Coordinates of C-alpha atoms and ligand atoms in Angstrom, one line a residue:
X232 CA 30.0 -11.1 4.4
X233 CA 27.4 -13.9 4.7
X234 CA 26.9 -16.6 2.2
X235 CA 23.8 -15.6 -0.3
X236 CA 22.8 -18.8 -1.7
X237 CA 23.4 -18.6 -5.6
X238 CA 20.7 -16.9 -7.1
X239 CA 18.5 -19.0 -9.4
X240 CA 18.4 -18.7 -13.3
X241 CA 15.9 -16.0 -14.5
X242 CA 12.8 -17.1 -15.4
X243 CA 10.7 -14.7 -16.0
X244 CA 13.2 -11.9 -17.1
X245 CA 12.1 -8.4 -18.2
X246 CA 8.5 -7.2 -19.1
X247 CA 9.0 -6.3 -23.0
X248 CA 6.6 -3.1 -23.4
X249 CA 7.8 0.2 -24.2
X250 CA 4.1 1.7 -24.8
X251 CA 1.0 1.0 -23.9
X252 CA -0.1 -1.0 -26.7
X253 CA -1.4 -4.9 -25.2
X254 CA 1.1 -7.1 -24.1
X255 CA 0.6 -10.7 -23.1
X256 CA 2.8 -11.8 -20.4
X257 CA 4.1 -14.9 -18.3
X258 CA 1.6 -16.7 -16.1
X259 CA 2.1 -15.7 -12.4
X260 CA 3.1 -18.7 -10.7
X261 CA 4.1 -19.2 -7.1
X262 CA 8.2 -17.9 -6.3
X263 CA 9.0 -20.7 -2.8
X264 CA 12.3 -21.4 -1.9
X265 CA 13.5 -19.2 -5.1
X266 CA 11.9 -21.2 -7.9
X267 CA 9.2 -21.0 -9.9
X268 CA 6.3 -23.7 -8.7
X269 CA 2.6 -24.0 -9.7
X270 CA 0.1 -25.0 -7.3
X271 CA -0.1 -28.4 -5.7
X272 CA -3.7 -29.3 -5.5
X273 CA -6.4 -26.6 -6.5
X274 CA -6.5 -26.0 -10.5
X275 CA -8.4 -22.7 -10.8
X276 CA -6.6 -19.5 -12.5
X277 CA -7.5 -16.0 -12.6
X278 CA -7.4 -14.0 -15.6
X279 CA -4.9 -11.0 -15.4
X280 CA -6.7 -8.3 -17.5
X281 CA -4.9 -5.1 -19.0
X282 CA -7.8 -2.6 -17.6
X283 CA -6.7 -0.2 -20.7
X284 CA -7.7 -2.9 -23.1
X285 CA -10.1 -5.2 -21.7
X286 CA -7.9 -8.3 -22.6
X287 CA -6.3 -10.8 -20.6
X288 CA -2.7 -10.4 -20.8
X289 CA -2.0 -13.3 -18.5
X290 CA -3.7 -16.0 -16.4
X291 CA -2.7 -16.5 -12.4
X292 CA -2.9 -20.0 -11.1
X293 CA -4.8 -19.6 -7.6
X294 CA -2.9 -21.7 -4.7
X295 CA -3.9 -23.3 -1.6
X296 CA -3.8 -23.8 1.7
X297 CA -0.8 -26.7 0.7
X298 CA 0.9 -24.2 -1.4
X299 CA 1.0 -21.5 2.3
X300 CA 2.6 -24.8 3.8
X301 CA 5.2 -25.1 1.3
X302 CA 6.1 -21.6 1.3
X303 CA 6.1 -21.2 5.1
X304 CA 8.4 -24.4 5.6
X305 CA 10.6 -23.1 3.2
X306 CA 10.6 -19.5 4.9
X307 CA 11.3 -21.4 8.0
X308 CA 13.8 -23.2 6.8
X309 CA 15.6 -20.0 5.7
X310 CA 15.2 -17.6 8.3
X311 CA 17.6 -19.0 11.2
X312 CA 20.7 -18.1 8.4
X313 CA 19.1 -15.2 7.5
X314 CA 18.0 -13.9 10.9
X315 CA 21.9 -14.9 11.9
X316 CA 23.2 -12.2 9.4
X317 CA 24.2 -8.5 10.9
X318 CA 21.4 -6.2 10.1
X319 CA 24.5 -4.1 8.2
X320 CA 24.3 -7.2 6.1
X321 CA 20.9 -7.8 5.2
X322 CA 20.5 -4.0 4.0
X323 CA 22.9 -4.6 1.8
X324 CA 20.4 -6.0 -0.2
X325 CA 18.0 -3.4 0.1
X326 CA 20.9 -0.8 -1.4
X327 CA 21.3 -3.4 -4.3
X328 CA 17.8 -3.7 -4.8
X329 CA 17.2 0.1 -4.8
X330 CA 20.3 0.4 -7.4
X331 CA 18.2 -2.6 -9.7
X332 CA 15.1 -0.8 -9.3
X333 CA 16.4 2.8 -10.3
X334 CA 18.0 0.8 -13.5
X335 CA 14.8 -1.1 -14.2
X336 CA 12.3 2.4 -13.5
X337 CA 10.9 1.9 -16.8
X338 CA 10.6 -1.4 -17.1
X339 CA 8.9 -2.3 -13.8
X340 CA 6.6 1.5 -14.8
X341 CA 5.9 -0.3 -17.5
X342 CA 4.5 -3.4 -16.5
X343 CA 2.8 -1.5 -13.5
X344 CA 0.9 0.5 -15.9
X345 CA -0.5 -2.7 -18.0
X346 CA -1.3 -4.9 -15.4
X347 CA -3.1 -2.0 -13.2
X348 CA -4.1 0.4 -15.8
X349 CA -2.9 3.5 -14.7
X350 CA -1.2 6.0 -16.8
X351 CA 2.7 5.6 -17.4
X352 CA 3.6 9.1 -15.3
X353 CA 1.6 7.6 -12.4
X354 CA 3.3 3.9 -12.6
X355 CA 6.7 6.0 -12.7
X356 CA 5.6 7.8 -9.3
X357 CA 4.4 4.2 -8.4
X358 CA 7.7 2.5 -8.3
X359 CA 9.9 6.0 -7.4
X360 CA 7.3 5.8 -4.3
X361 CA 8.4 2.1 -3.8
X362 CA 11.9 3.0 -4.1
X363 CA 11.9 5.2 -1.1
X364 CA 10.2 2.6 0.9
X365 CA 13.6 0.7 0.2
X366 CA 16.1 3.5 0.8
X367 CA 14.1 3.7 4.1
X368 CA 14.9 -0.2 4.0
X369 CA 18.7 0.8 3.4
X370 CA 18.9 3.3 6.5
X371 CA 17.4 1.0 9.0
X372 CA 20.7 -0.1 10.7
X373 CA 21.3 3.4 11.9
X374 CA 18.0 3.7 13.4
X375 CA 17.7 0.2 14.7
X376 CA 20.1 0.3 17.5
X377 CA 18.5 -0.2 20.7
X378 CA 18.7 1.4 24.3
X379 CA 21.0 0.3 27.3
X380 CA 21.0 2.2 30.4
X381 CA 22.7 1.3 34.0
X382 CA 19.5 0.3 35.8
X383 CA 20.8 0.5 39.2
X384 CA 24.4 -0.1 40.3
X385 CA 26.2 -2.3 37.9
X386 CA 22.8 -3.4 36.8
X387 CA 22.3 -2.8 32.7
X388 CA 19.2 -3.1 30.8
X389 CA 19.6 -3.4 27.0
X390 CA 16.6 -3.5 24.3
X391 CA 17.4 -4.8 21.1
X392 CA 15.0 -5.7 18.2
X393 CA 14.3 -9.4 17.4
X394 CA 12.9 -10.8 14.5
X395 CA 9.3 -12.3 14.6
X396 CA 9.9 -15.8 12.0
X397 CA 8.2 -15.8 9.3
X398 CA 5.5 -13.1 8.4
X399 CA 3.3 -12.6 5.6
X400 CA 1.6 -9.7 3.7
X401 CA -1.5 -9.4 1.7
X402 CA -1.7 -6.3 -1.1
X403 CA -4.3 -4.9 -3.4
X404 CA -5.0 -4.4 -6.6
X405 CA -4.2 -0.7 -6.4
X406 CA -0.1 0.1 -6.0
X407 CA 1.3 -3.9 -7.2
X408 CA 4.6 -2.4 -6.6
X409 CA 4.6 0.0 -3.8
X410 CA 2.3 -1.8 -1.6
X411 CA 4.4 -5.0 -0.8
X412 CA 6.8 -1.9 -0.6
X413 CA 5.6 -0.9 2.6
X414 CA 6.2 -4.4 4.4
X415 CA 9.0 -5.8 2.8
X416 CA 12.1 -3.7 3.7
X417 CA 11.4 -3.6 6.9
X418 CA 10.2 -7.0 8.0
X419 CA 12.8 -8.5 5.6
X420 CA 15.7 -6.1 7.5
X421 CA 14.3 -6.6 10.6
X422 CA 15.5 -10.6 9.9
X423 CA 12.3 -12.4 9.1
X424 CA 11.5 -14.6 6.1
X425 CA 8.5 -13.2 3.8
X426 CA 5.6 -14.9 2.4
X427 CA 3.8 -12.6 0.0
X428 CA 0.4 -12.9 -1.4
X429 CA -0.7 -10.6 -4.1
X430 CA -3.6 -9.5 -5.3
X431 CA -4.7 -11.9 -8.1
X432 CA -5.6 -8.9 -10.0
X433 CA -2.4 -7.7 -10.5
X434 CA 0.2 -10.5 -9.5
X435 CA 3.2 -9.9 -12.2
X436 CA 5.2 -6.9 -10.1
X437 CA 5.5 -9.5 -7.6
X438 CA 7.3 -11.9 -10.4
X439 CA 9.9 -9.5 -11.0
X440 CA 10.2 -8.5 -7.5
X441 CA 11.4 -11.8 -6.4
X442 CA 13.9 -12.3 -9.2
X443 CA 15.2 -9.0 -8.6
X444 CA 15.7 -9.7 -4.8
X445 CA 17.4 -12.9 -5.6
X446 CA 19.6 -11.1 -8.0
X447 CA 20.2 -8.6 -5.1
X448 CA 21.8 -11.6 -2.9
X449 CA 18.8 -12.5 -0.7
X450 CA 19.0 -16.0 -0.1
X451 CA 16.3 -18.4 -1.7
X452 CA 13.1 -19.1 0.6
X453 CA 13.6 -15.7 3.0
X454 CA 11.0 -14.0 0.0
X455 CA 8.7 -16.8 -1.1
X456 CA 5.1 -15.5 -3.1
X457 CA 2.0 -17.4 -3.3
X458 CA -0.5 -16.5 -6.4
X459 CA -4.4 -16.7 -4.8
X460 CA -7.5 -15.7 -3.5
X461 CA -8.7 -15.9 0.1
X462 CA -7.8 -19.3 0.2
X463 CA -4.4 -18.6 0.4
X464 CA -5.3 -15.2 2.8
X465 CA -7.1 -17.5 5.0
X466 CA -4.6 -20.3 5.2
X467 CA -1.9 -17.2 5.9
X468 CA -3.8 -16.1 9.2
X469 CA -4.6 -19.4 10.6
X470 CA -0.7 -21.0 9.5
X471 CA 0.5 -22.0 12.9
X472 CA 3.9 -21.1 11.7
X473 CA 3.1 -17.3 11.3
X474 CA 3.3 -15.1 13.6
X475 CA 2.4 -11.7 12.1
X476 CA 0.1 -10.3 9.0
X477 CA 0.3 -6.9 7.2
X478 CA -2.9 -6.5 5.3
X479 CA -3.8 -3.8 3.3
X480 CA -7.0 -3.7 0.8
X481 CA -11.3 -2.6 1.5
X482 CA -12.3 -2.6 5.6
X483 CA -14.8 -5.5 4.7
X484 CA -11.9 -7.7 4.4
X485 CA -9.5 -5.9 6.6
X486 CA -11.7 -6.3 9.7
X487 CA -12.4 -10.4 8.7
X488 CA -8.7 -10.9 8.5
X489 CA -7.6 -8.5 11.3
X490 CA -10.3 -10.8 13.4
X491 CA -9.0 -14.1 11.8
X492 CA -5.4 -13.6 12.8
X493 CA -6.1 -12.1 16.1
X494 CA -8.3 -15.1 17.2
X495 CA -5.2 -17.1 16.5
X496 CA -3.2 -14.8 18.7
X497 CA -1.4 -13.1 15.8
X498 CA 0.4 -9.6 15.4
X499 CA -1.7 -8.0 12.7
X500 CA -1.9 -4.8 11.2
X501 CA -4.8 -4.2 8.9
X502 CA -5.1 -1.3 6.4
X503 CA -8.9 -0.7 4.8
X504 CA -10.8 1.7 2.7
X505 CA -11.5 5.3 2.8
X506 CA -13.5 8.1 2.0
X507 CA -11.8 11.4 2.6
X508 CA -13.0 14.6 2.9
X509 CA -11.2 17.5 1.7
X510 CA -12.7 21.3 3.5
X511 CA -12.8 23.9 0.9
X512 CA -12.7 27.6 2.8
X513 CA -13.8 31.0 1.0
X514 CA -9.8 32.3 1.5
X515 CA -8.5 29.4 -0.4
X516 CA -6.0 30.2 -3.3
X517 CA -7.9 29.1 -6.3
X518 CA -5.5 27.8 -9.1
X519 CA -3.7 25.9 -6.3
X520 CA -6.8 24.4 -4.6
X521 CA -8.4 23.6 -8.1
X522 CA -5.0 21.8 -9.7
X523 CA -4.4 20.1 -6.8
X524 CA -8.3 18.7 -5.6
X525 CA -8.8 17.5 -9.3
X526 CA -5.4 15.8 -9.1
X527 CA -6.2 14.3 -6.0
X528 CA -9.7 12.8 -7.2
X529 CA -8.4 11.8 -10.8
X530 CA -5.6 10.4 -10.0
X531 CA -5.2 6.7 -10.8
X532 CA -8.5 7.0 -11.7
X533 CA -9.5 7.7 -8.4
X534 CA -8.6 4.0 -7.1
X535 CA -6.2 5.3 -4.3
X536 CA -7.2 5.2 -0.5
X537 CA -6.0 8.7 -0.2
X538 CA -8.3 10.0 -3.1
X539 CA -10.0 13.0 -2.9
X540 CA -13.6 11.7 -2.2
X541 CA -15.9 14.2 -0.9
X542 CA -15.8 18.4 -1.2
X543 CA -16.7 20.1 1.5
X544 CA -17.6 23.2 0.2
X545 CA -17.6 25.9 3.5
X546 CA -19.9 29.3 2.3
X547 CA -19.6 31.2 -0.9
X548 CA -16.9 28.9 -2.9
X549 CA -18.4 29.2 -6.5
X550 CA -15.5 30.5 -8.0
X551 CA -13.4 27.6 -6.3
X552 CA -15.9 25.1 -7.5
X553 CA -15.9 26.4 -11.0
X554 CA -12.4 26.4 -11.5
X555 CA -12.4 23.0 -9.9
X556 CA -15.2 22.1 -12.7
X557 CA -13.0 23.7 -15.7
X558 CA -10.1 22.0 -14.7
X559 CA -12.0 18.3 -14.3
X560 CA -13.1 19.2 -17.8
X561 CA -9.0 19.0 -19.6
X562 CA -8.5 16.1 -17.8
X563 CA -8.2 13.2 -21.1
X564 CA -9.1 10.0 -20.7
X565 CA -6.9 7.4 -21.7
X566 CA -3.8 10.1 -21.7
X567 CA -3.9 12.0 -18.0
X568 CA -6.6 9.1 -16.5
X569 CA -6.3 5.7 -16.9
X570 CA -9.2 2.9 -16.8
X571 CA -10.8 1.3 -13.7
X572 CA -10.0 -2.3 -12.5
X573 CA -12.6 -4.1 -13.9
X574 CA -15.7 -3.3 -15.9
X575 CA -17.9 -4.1 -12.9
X576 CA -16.0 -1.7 -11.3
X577 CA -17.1 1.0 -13.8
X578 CA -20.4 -0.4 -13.9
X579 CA -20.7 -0.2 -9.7
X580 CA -18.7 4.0 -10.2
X581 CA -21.6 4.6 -12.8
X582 CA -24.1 3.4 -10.7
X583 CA -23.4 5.9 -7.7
X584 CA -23.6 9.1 -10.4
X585 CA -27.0 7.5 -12.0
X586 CA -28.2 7.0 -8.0
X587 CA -27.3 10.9 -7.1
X588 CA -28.6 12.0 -10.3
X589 CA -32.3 10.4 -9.4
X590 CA -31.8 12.0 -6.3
X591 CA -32.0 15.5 -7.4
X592 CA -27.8 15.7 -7.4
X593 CA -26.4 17.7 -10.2
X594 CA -23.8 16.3 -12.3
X595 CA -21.8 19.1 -12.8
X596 CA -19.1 17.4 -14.8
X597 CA -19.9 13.7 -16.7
X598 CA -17.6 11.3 -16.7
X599 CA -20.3 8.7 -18.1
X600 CA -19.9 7.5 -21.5
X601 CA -16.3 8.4 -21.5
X602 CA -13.8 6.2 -23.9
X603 CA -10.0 6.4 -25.3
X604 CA -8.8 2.5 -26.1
X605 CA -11.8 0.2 -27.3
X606 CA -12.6 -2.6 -24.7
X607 CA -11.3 -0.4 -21.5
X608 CA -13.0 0.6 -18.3
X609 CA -13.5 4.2 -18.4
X610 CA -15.0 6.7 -16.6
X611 CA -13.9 10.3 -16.6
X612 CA -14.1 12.9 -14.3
X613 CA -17.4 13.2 -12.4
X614 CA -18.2 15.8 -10.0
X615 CA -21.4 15.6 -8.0
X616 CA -22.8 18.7 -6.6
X617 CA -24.9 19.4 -3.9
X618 CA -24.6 16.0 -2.3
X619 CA -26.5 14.9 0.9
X620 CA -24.4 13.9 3.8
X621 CA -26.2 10.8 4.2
X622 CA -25.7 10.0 0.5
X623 CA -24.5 7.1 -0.9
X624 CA -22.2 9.1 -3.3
X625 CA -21.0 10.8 -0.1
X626 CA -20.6 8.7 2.7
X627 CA -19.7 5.4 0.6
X628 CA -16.6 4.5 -0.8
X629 CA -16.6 4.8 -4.8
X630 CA -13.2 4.1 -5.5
X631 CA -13.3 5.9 -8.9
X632 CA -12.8 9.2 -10.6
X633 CA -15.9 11.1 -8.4
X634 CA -16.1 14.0 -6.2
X635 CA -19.5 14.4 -3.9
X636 CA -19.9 18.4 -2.9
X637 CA -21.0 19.1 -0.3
X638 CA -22.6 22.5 0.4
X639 CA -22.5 23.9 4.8
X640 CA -22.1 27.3 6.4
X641 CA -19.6 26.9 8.9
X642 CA -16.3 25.5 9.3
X643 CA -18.0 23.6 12.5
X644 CA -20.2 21.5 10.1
X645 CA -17.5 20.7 7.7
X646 CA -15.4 18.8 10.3
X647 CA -18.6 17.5 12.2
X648 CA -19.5 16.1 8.3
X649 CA -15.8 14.3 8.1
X650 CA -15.8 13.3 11.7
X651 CA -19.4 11.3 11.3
X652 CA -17.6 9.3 8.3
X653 CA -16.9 5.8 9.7
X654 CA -13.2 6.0 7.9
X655 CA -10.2 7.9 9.1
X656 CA -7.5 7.9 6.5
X657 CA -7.2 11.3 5.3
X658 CA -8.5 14.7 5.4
X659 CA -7.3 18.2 4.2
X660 CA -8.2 21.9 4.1
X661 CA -7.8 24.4 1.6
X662 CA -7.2 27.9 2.8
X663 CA -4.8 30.8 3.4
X664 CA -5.2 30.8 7.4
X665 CA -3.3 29.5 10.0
X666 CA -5.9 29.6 12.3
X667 CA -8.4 27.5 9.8
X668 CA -5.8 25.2 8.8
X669 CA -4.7 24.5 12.6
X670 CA -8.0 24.1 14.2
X671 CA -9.3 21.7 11.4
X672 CA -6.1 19.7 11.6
X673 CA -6.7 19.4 15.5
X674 CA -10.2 18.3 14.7
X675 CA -10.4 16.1 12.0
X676 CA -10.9 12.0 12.7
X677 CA -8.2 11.2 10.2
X678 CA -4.4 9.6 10.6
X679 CA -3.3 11.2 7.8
X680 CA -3.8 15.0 7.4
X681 CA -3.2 17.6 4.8
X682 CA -3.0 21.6 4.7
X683 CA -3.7 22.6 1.3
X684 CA -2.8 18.9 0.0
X685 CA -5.0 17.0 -1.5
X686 CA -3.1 13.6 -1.1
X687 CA -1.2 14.0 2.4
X688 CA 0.9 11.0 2.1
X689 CA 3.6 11.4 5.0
X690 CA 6.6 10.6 2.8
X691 CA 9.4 8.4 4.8
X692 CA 10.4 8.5 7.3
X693 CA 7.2 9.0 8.7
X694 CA 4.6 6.4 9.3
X695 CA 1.7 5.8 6.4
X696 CA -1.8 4.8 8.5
X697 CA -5.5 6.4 9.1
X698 CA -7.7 5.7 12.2
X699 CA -10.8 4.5 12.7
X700 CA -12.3 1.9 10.3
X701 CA -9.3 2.5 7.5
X702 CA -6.9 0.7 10.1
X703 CA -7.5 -2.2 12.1
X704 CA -4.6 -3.1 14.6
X705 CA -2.2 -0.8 16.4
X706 CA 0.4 1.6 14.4
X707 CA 1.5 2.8 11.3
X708 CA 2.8 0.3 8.2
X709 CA 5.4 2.0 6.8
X710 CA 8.5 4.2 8.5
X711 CA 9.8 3.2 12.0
X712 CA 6.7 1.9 13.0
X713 CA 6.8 -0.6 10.4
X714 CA 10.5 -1.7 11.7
X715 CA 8.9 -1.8 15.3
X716 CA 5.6 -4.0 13.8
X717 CA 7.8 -6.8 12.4
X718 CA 9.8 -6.9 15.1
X719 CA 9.6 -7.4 18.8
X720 CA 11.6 -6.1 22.0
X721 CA 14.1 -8.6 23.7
X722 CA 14.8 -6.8 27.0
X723 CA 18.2 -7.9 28.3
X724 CA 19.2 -7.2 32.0
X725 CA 22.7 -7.9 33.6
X726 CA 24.7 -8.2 36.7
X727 CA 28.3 -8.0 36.0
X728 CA 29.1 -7.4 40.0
X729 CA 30.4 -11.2 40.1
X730 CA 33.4 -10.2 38.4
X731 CA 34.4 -7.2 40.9
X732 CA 36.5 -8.8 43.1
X733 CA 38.1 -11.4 40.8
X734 CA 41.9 -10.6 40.6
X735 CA 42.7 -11.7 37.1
X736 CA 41.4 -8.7 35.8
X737 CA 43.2 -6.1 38.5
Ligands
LIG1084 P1 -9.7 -6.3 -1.5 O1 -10.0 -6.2 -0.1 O2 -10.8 -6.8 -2.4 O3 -8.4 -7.3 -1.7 C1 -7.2 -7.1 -1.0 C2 -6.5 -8.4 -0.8 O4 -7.4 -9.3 0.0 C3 -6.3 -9.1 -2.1 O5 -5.0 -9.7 -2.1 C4 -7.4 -10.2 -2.2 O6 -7.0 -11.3 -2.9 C5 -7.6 -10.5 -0.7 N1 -9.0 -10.8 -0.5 C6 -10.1 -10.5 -1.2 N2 -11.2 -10.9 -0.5 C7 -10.8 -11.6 0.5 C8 -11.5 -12.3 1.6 N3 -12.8 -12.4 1.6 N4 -10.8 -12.9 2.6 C9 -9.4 -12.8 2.6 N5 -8.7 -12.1 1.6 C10 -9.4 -11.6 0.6 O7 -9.2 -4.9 -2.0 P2 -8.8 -4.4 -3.4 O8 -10.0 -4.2 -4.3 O9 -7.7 -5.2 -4.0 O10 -8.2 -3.0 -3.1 C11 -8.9 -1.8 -3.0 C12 -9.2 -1.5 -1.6 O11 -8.0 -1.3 -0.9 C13 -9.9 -0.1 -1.4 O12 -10.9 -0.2 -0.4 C14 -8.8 0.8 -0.9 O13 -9.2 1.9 -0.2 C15 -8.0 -0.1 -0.1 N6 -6.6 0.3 0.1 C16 -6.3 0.8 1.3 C17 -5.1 1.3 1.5 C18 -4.7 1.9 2.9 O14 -3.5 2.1 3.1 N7 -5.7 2.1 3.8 C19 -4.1 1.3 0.5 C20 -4.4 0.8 -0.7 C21 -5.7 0.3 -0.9

């Protein structure tokens, strides 16, 4: 077994709450070369705010583009060691992280649910979700060995996956756990050394993530983080030291940094919004299609890139829509739905249902006004029916607890509606036909699709990514396409024949 170097004193150590009253917290500081560091030169923090109660429950002190350089030279300094140790190896920390994480499952649900606001079942599915990004983590070196075939006569050809150096990734406020999930067991398997930039909303799953890897055995400075803005982002893609960035956040952002990193001949994959339409057929089982759309638009509060968006209601679906409407209605605030981000994030959700309102749109179910912990952002449930295509509320993304409906005759418009959406993350249909089912999932413009499931997240080992404008860059971020993104091809070919007629070995 390789040499870990010892792992440092905890310094941040566990996140106290056991309920969801407000708990202040450490301030997120940069984790390089496995210590705790503040930044060198800029002086600004950001105020980490418990969504639920309106309060800061910690600050973040924003780094710069001298804090990147720090943390890259120490990545670099760790990854030849690293890189040297047998993949077997280096997933032997992913199977002590996933034992640390199962132990710590409240703990780290916990702190996801204060510092992003969502409801303690959904942190739990959070970090369970993040957990299976490691187990995939832990069965890499059974995938990962390559191809060698006799080319011609005693000529072999032999591909093997190299890693790329040091790589970074850049999450969003949404999943502070499971996001960096999807990069960091494979690039960190795959041999590289990590720099990690969190959202600044949400920065303090990233604290205990990097004590708990050092715990694990990783070696100091192969996982360094650095707290910030787009400072930091910026001085990631233009670092001549980096060779590849995993971004995942809104398109606005995805497209500048897919096009920053690119122009400095980077690998990049890029992950951005979404608006996803969900088809709604006559044949469609109701309880199931009405539990599971509201589940899919309420969930975390609707702040999920595969949130149910818009409805696509396909002829006479009243009774669907109603029991849609009735089951919207039981959904509590505060208890099954947590607050938005910010409260200019409610303010911008509320804005789109005032907008469709003054446009003739009828709010079927009000999630205005709606309140459980004084000084939270809440809205509840909305559902907008009788939306126009070219309306905000429908072709926009809200990125909160809304549903647009749309009304059309034929299947034909329904996909022609999704298909003229600039994003392509998901889309599913409700119905109780093959045929429906199969020729909308052969039409839709979306990566990710779902038959009667409103959240199609293909689960590893397969691949998490949408098309269009919801992914910029080539592939899928998680599953094997995430092993083959940090990592590149070394093609070896050899001629033995030399040693044929040498008589030692006769
Ligand atoms: P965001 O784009 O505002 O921020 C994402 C990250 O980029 C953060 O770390 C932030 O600090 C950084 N950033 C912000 N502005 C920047 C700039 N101008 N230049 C460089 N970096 C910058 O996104 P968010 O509000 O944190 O997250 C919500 C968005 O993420 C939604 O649009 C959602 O659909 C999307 N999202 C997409 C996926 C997916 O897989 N497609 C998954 C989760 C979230």
């Amino acid at each position: 077994m390789s040499t870990a170097t010892t792992a440092p004193p905890v310094a941040v150590g566990r996140f106290p709450a056991t309920s969801e009253a407000f708990t202040p917290w450490h301030d997120a500081r940069h984790w390089i070369a496995g210590r705790w560091c503040d930044p060198r030169s800029r002086r600004e923090s950001h105020e980490v705010v418990d969504p639920r109660h309106g309060r800061a429950m910690a600050q973040v002190r924003l780094g710069g583009a001298d804090d990147v350089d720090r943390a890259v030279a120490a990545a670099a300094a760790a990854f030849p060691a690293w890189s040297e140790w047998p993949i077997r190896e280096r997933a032997q920390v992913m199977y002590r992280l996933r034992e640390r994480m199962i132990a710590s499952l409240d703990e780290l649900s916990w702190l996801v649910s204060h510092e992003n606001g969502k409801v303690l079942a959904e942190a739990k599915a959070e970090v369970e979700k993040a957990i299976e990004c490691v187990e995939f983590g832990c069965s890499l070196p059974n995938l990962a060995a390559g191809n060698q075939l006799e080319v011609s006569r005693g000529v072999a050809c032999e591909v093997a996956h190299a890693p790329l150096g040091v790589v970074a990734g850049v999450t969003p406020f949404n999943f502070p756990l499971m996001v960096p999930m999807w990069m960091l067991p494979q690039a960190l398997v795959g041999g590289n050394a990590f720099v990690l930039k969190p959202s600044e909303r949400v920065p303090l799953s990233s604290l205990r993530l990097a004590e708990m890897l050092a715990e694990c055995g990783l070696p100091a400075g192969v996982f360094n983080v650095v707290q910030g803005d787009r400072v930091v982002v910026e001085a990631l893609c233009d670092h001549p030291r980096v060779p590849a960035i995993g971004f995942v956040g809104s398109t606005r952002v995805a497209r500048q940094v897919y096009a920053r990193a690119a122009s400095h001949g980077k690998r990049a994959l890029c992950f951005g919004g979404a608006k996803n339409h969900l088809i709604v057929v006559p044949d469609a089982d109701v309880e199931l299609t009405a539990e599971n759309v509201v589940a899919s638009f309420t969930g975390c509060a609707g702040q999920r890139c595969m949130a149910a968006s818009v409805l696509v209601a396909v002829g006479e679906v009243d009774h669907i829509l109603d029991a849609v409407a009735r089951r919207a209605r039981t959904i509590r605030p505060g208890v099954d739905l947590g607050p938005v981000t910010t409260a200019a994030a409610r303010d911008r959700i509320i804005g789109y249902i005032d907008d469709a309102e003054a446009s003739g749109v009828k709010v079927v179910v009000d999630g205005r006004g709606a309140t459980a912990d004084p000084g939270g952002y809440w809205v509840g449930p909305t559902i907008l029916d009788g939306c126009r295509p070219s309306m905000k509320a429908a072709c926009e993304e809200i990125f909160g607890p809304v549903l647009s409906v749309i009304r059309v005759p034929t299947l034909d418009e329904a996909i022609a509606i999704e298909n003229a959406n600039p994003y392509g993350n998901a889309s599913s249909v409700y119905t109780s036909s093959g045929d429906v089912a199969r020729r909308t999932m052969e039409r839709v413009e979306a990566g990710m699709c779902g038959v009667n499931i409103g959240v199609p997240v293909p689960r590893e080992p397969f691949g998490f990514g949408g098309w269009n404008d919801s992914a910029f860059g080539h592939g899928n971020m998680t599953g094997w396409d995430g092993y083959r993104f940090w990592t590149r091809q070394r093609k070896v070919t050899s001629k033995w024949a030399l040693q044929r007629d040498q008589t030692w070995m006769s």
